Coordinates of C-alpha atoms in Angstrom, one line a residue:
Chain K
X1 CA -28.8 -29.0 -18.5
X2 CA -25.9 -28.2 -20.9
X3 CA -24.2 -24.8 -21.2
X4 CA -26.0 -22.2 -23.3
X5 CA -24.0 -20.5 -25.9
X6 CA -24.5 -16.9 -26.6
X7 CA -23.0 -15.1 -28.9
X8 CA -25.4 -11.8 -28.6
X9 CA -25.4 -9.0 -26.4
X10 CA -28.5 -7.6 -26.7
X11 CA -29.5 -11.3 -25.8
X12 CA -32.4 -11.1 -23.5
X13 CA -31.3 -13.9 -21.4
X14 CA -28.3 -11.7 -20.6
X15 CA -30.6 -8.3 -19.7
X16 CA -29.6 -9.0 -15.5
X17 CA -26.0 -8.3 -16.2
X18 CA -26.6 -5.6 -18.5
X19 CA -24.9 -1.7 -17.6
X20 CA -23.3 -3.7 -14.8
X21 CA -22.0 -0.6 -12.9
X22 CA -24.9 2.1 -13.7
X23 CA -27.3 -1.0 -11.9
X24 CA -25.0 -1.2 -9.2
X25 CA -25.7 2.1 -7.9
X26 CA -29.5 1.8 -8.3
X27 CA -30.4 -1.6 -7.3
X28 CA -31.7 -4.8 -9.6
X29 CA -34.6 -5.6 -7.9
X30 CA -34.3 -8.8 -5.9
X31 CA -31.3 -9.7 -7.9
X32 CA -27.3 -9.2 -7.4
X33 CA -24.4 -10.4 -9.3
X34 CA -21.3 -12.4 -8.5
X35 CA -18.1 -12.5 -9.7
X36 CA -14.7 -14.9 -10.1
X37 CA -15.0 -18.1 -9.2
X38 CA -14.4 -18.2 -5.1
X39 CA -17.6 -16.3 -4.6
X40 CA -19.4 -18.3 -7.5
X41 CA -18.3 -21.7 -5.6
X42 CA -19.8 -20.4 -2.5
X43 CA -22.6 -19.3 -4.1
X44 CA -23.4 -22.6 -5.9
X45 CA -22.4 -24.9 -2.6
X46 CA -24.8 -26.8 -0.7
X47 CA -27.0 -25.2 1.9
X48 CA -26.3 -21.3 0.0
X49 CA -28.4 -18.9 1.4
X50 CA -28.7 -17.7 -1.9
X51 CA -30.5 -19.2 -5.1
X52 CA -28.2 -18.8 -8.2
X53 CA -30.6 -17.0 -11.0
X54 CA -28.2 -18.0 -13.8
X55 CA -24.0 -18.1 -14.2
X56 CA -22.4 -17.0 -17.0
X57 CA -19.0 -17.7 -18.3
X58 CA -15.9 -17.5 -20.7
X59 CA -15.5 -20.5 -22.8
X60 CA -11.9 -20.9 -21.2
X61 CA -13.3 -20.8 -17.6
X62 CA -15.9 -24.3 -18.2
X63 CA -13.2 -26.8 -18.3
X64 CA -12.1 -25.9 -14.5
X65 CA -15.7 -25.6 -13.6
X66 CA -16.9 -28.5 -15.3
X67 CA -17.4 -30.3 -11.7
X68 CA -19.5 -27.4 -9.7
X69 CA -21.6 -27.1 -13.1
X70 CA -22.2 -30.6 -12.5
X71 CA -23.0 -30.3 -9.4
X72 CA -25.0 -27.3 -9.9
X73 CA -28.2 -27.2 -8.2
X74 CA -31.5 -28.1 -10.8
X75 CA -32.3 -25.4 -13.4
X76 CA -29.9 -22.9 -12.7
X77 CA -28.8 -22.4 -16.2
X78 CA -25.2 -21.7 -17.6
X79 CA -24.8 -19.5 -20.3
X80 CA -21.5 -19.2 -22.5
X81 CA -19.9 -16.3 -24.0
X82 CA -16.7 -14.9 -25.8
X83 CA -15.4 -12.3 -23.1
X84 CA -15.6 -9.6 -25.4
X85 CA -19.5 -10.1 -25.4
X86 CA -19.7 -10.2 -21.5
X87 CA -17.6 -7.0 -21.6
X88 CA -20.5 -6.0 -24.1
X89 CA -23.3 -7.2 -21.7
X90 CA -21.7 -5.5 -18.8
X91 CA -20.2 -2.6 -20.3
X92 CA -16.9 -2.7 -19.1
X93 CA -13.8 -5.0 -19.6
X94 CA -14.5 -8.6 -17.9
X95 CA -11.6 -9.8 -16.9
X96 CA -11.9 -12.8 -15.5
X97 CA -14.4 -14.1 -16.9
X98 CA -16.8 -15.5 -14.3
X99 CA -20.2 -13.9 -13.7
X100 CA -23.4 -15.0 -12.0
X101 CA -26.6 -13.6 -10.9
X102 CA -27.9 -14.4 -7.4
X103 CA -31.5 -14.4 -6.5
X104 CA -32.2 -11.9 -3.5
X105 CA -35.0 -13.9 -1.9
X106 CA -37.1 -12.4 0.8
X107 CA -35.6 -10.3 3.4
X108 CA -33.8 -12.1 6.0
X109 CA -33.9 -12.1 9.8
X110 CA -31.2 -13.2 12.4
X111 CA -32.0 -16.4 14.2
X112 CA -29.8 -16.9 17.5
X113 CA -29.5 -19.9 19.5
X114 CA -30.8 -19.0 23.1
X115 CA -29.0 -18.4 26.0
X116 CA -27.0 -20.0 27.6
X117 CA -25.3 -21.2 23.9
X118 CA -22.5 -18.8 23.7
X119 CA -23.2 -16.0 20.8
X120 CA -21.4 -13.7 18.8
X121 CA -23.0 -11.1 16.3
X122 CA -21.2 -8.4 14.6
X123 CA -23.6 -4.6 14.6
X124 CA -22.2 -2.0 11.7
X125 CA -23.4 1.4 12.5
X126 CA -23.1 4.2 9.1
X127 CA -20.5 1.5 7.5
X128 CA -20.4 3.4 4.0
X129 CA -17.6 1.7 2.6
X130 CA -18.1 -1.4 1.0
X131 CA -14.3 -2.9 1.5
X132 CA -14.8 -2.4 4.7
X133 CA -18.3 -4.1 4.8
X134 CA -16.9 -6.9 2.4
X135 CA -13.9 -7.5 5.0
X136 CA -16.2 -7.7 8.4
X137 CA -18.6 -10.2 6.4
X138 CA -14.9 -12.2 5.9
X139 CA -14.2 -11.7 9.3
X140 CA -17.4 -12.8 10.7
X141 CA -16.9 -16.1 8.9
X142 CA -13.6 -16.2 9.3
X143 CA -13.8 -16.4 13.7
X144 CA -17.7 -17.9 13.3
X145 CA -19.7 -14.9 14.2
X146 CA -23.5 -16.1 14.5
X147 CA -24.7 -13.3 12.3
X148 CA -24.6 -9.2 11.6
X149 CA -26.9 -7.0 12.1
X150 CA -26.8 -3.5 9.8
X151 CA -28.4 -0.1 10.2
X152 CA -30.1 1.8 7.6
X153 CA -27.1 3.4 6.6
X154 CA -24.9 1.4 6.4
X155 CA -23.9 -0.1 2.3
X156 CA -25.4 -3.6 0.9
X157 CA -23.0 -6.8 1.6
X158 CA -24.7 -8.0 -1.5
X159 CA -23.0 -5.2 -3.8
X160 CA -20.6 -7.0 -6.2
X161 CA -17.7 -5.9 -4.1
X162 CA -18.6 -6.5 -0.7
X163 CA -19.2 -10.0 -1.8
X164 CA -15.7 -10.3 -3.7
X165 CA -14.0 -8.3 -0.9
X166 CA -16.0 -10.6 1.5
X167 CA -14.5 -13.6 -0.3
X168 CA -18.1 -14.7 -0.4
X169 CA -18.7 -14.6 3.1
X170 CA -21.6 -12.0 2.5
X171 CA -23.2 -15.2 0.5
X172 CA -22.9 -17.5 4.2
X173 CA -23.2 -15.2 7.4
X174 CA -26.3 -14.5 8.3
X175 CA -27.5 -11.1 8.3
X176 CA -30.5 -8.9 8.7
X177 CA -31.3 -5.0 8.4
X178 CA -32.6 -3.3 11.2
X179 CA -33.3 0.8 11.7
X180 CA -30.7 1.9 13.3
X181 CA -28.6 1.8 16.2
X182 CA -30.9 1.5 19.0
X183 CA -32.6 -0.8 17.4
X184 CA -29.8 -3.1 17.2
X185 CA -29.3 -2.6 21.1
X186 CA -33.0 -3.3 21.7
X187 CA -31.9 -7.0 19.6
X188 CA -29.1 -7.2 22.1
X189 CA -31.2 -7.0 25.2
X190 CA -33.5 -9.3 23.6
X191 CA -31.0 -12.0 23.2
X192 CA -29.1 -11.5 26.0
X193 CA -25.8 -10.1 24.5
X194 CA -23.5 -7.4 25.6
X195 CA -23.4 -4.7 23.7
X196 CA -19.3 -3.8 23.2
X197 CA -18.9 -0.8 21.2
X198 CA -15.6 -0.9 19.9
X199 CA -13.8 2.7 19.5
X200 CA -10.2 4.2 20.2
X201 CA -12.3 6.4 23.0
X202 CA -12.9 2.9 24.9
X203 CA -12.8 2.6 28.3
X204 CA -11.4 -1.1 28.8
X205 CA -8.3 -2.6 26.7
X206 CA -9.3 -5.2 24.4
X207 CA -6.9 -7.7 26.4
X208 CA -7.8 -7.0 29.5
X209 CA -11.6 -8.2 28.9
X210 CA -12.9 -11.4 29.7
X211 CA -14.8 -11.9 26.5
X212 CA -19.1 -12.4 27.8
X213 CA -20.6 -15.4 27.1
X214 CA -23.0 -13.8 24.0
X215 CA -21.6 -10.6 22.8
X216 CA -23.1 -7.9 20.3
X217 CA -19.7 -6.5 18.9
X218 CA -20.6 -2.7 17.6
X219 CA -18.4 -1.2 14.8
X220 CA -18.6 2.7 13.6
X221 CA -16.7 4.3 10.7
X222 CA -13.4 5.4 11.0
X223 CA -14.0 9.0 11.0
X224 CA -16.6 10.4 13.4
X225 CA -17.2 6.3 15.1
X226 CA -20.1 5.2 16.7
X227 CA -22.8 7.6 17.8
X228 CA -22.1 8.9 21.2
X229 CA -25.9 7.6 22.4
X230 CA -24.9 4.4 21.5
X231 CA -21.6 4.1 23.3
X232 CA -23.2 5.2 26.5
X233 CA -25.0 2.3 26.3
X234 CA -22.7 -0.4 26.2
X235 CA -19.4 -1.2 27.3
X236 CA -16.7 0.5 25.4
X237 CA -13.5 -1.4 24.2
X238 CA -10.1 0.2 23.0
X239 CA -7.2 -1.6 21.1
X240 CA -3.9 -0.8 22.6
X241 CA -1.9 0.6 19.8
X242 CA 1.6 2.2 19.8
X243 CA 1.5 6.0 21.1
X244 CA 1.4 8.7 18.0
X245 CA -0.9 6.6 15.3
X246 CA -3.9 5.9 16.3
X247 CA -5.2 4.3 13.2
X248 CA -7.0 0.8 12.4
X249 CA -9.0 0.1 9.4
X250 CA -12.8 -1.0 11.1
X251 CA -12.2 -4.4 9.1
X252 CA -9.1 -4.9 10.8
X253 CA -10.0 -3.5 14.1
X254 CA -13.2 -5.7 14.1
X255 CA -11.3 -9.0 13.1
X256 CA -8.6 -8.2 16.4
X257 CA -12.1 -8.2 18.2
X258 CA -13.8 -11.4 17.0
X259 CA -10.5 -12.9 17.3
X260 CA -10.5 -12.1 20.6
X261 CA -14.2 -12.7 21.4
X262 CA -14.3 -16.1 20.0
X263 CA -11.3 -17.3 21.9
X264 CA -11.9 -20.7 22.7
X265 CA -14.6 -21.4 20.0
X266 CA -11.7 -21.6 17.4
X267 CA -9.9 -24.1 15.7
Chain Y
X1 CA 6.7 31.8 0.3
X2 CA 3.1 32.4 -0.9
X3 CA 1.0 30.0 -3.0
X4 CA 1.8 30.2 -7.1
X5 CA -1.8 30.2 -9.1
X6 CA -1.2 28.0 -12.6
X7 CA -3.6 27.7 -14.9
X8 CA -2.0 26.0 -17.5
X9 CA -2.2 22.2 -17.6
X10 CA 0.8 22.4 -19.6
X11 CA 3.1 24.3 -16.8
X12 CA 6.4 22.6 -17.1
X13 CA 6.4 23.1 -12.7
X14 CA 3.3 21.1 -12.9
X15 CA 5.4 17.8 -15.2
X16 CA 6.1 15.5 -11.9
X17 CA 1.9 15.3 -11.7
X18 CA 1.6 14.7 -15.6
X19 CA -0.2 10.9 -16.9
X20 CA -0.9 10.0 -13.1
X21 CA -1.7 6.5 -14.0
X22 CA 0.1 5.7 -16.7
X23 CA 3.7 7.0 -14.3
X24 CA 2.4 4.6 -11.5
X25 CA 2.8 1.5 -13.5
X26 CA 6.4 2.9 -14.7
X27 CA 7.7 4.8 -11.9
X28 CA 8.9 8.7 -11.7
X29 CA 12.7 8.8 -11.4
X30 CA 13.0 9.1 -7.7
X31 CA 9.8 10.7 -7.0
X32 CA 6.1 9.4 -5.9
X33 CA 2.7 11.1 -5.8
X34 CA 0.8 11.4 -2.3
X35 CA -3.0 12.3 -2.3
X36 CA -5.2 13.8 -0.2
X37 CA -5.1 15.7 3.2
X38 CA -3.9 12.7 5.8
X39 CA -1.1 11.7 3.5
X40 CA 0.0 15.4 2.6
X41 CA -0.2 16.2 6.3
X42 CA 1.9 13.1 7.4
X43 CA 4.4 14.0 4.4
X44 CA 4.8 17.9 5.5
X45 CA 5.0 16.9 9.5
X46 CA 8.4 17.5 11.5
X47 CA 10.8 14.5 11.4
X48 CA 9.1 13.0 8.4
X49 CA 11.1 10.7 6.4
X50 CA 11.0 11.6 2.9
X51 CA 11.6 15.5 1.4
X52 CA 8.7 17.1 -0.4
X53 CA 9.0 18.2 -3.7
X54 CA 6.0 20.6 -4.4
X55 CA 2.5 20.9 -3.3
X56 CA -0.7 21.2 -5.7
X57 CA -4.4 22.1 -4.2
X58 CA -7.0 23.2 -5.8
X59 CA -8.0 27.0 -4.1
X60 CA -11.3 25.4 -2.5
X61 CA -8.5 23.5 0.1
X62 CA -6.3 26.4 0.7
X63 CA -8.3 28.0 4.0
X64 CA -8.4 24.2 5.8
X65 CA -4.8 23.5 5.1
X66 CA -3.4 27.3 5.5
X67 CA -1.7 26.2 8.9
X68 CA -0.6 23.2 8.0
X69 CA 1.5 25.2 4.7
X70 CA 2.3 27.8 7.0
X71 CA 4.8 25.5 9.2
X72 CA 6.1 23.5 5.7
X73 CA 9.8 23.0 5.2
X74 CA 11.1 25.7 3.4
X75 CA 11.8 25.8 -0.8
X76 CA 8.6 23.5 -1.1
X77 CA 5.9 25.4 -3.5
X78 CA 2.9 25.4 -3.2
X79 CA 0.9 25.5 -6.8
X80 CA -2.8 26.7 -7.0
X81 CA -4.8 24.9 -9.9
X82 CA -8.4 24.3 -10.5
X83 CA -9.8 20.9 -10.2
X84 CA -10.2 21.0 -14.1
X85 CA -7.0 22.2 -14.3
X86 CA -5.0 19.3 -12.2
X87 CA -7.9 17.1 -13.8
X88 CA -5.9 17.4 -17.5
X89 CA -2.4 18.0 -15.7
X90 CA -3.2 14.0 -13.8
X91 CA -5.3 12.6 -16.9
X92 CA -8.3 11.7 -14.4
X93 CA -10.7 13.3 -12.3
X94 CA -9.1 14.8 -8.9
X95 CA -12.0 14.8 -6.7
X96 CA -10.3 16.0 -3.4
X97 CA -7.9 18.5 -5.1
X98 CA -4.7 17.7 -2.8
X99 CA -1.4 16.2 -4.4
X100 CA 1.7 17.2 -3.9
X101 CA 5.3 15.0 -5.1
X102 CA 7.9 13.5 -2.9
X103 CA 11.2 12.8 -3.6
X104 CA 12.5 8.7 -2.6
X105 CA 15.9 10.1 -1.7
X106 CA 18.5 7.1 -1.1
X107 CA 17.6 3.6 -1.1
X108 CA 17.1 3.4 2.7
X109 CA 18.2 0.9 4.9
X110 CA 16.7 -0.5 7.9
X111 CA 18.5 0.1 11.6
X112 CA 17.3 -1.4 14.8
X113 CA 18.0 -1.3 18.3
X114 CA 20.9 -3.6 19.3
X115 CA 19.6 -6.9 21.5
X116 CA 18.7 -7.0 24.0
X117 CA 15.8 -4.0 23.1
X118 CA 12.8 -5.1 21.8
X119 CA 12.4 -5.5 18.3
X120 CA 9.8 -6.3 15.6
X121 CA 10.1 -6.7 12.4
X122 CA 7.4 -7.4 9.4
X123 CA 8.9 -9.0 6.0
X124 CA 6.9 -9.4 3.2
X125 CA 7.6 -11.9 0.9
X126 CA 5.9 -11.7 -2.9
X127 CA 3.0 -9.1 -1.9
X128 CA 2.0 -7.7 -5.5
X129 CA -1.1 -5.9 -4.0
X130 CA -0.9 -2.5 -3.4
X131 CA -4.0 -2.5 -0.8
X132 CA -2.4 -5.4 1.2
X133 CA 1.3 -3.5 1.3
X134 CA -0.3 -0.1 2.5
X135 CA -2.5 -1.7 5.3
X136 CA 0.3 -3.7 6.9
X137 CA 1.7 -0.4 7.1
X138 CA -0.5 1.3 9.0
X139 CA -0.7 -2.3 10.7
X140 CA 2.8 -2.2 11.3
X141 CA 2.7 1.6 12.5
X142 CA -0.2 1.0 15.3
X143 CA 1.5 -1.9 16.6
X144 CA 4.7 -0.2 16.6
X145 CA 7.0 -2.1 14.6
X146 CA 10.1 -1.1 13.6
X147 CA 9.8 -1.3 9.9
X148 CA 9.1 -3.1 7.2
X149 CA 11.3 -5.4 5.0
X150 CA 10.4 -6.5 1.6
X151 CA 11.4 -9.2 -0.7
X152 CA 12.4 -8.4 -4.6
X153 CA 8.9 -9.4 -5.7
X154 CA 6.7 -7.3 -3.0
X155 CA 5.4 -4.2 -4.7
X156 CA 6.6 -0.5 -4.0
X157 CA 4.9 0.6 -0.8
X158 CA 5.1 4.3 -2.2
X159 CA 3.1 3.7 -5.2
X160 CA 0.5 6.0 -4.5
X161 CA -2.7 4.3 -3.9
X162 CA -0.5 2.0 -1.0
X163 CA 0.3 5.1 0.1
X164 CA -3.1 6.6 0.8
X165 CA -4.4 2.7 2.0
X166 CA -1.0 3.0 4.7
X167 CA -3.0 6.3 5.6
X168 CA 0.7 7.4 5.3
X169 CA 2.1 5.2 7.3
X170 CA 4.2 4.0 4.1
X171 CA 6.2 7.7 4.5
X172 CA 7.0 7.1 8.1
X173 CA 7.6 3.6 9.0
X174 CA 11.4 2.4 8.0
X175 CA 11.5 0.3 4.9
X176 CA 14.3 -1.8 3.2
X177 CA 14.3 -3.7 -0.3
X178 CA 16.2 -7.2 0.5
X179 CA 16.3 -9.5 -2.6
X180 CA 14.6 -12.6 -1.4
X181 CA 13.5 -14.5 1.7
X182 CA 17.0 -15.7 2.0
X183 CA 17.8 -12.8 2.2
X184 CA 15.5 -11.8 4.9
X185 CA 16.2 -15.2 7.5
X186 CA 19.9 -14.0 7.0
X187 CA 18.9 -9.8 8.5
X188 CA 16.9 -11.9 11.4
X189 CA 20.0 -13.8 12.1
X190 CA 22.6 -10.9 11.4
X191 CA 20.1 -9.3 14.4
X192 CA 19.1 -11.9 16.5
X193 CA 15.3 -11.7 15.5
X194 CA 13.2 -14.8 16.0
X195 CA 11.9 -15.6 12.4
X196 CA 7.9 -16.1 12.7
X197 CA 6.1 -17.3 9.5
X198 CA 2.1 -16.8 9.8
X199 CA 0.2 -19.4 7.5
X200 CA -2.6 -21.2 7.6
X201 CA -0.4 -24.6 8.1
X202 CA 1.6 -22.9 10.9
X203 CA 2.3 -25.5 13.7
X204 CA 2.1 -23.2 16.6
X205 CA -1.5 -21.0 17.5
X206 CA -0.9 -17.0 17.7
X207 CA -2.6 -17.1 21.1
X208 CA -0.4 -19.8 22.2
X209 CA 3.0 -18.1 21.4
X210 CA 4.8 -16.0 23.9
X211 CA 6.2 -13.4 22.0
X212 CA 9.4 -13.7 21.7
X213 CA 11.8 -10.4 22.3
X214 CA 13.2 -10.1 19.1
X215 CA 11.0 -11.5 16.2
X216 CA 10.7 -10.9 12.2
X217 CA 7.1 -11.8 11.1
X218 CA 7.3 -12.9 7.8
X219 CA 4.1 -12.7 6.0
X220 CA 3.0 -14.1 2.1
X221 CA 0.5 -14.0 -0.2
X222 CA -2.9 -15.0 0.5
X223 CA -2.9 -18.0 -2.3
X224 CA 0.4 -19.7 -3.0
X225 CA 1.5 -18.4 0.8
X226 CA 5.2 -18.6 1.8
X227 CA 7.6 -20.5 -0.1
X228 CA 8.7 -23.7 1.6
X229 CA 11.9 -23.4 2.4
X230 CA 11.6 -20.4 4.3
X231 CA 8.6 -22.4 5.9
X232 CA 11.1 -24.7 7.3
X233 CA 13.6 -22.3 8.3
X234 CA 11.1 -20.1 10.5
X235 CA 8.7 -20.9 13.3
X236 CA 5.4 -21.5 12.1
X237 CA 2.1 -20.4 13.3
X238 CA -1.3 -20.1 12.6
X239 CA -4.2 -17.7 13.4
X240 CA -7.2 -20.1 14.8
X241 CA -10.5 -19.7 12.7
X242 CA -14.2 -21.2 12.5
X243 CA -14.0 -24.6 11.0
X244 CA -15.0 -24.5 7.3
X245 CA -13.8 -20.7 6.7
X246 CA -10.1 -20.5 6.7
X247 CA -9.4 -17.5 5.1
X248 CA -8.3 -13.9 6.2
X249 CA -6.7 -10.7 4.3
X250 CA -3.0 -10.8 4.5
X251 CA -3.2 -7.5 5.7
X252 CA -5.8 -8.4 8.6
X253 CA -3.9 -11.6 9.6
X254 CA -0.8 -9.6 10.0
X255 CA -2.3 -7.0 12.1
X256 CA -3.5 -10.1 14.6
X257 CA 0.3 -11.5 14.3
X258 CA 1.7 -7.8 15.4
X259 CA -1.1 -7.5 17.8
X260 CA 0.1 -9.9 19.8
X261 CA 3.4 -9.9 19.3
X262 CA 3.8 -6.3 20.4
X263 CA 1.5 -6.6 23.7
X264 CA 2.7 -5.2 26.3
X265 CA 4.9 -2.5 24.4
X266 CA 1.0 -0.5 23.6
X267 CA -0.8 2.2 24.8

């Protein structure tokens, strides 16, 4: 299928990326939007997780995309427009010119192997930020967590930032929603991980554990942390840090974590 | 002295917090703009690094912070605006109502401990993003480095929003402005620091490293990386990741790098 121009804002083929930001806040109804070209490569690559709905780009962005169009999968169509009509569409400046809409699907579960297969998921508990969220998701990827596991609260990895921020990792790992905190501990003892609840109150050093065979890694925000119910329930790691600033961004204090948990599983 | 009310937008005393945005991208004459409480507090503490210049709060934030002006170094003022007010003084919405001006004071310079102390050392070489400069400080200040150096081309790490990211970490760690990576391998070898470059193509693994006494941890950006010939000049490692997904934040790989390099000198 050949690109589509489209040289009309009020197109109706162009009505999911419509009042890009206002949508972002409410939702789009199965549907979320990509953007720049590392998170539309993931999103197009074989075995997504994702369906692309439709892509839509600057004329001066096809030539370096001709081969992933190619390789597109069937009926996903490509629309072209002038970037002043996507800044139209979207109503603000795009930049970059590389747009996509991804199809939401149904909502997913987390499948793990069984025990004994070794097993790493990643629990966010009131994760409001979604940098934050964006950077676990690369994280995750990044030291081959199995999946993650979100409460109620905590933002949507499929907001357009968490997937740029996630450098489209929130398009790969696995992840599912569950209620909230003690649900994701009841999933723990399910599967047979330990719950580590990771917090600058922790009782062990981060070094000084033998990382557990399967291993639900429990991140809080920065400010108040995990709920106090929830860290007397599992085992609670620190991260040495020098005396007088005790202060990691959750991302960063999550990926010194999985870094450490996967030891061994890495290449 | 007690808190000066201004309701004028146009209050000369209020110039230094005039076109916000439009002063980041061109600079202030010796002075930078800190925002919000964590950063003001850092800025105002005993022993901090760089003189204040005046405080601005909106009255809503005078009761929280009334201690915290109380034990300020004297001659700073304290001006009382509106939000609206320092919202047409900054040209943007000021949601949290807390800005106050620093002054740079000399271009500092960077001392360490003679060998044989300890030493670390993060240089950044061609960091243009603001986020990535102001989390590897606050990397660099929980692992306890001691200080930053920065290459022509890295971007000002007082530039307020790297500030804020640093969670002010960018007003207390030790900075210096060298002109290239040159001239950075030449400051590890006028101090007997081991030059480490982190990279994806590194030969050595983190975990495998014995961190060496004295060590400068050289650190580029996430695309084009380090340039080649300092490659060749420094040891090389690598962070180990899941196959398929080799990609971290500068920011995050660096806190790893100082992780692990600084074990054994944490809390």
């Amino acid at each position: 299928m050949r690109p589509i121009p489209v040289d009309d804002p009020t197109d109706p083929r162009l009505a999911p990326y419509t009042a890009m930001r206002e949508r972002d806040l409410v939702g789009r109804e199965g549907r979320f939007i990509v953007e720049g070209e590392v998170t539309l490569r993931v999103m197009l690559s074989e075995g997504a997780r994702f369906r692309a709905e439709s892509v839509l780009l600057a004329p001066e962005r096809m030539e370096g995309l001709a081969e992933l169009l190619a390789d597109r999968p069937e009926g996903v169509p490509v629309y072209v427009a002038a970037k002043a009509v996507m800044s139209a569409v979207a109503g603000f400046p795009i930049h970059r010119g590389v747009l996509a809409v991804g199809l939401r699907g149904a909502e997913p579960s987390l499948a793990l192997p069984p025990a004994p297969a070794p097993g790493l998921v990643v629990g966010l508990v009131g994760l409001t930020n979604h940098d934050n969220v964006g950077g676990l998701f690369r994280n995750a990827a990044a030291f081959g967590a199995d999946g993650v596991l979100m409460d109620a609260a905590t933002c949507d990895p499929l907001y357009r930032k968490a997937i740029r921020v996630s450098a489209g990792a929130a398009l790969t790992v696995p992840f599912a929603r569950l209620p909230d905190g003690a649900a994701l501990l009841a999933f723990a003892d399910a599967h047979g991980l330990v719950p580590l609840a990771l917090s600058p109150a922790g009782r062990e050093t981060l070094t000084d554990l033998t990382p557990p065979r399967r291993a639900l890694l429990l991140l809080g925000t920065e400010g108040p942390g995990l709920p106090r119910e929830l860290m007397a329930r599992a085992r609670t790691i620190r991260i040495a840090m020098a005396p007088g600033f005790d202060s990691l961004n959750v991302a960063t204090a999550g990926a010194l974590a999985l870094h450490h948990l996967a030891a061994g599983r890495l290449g």
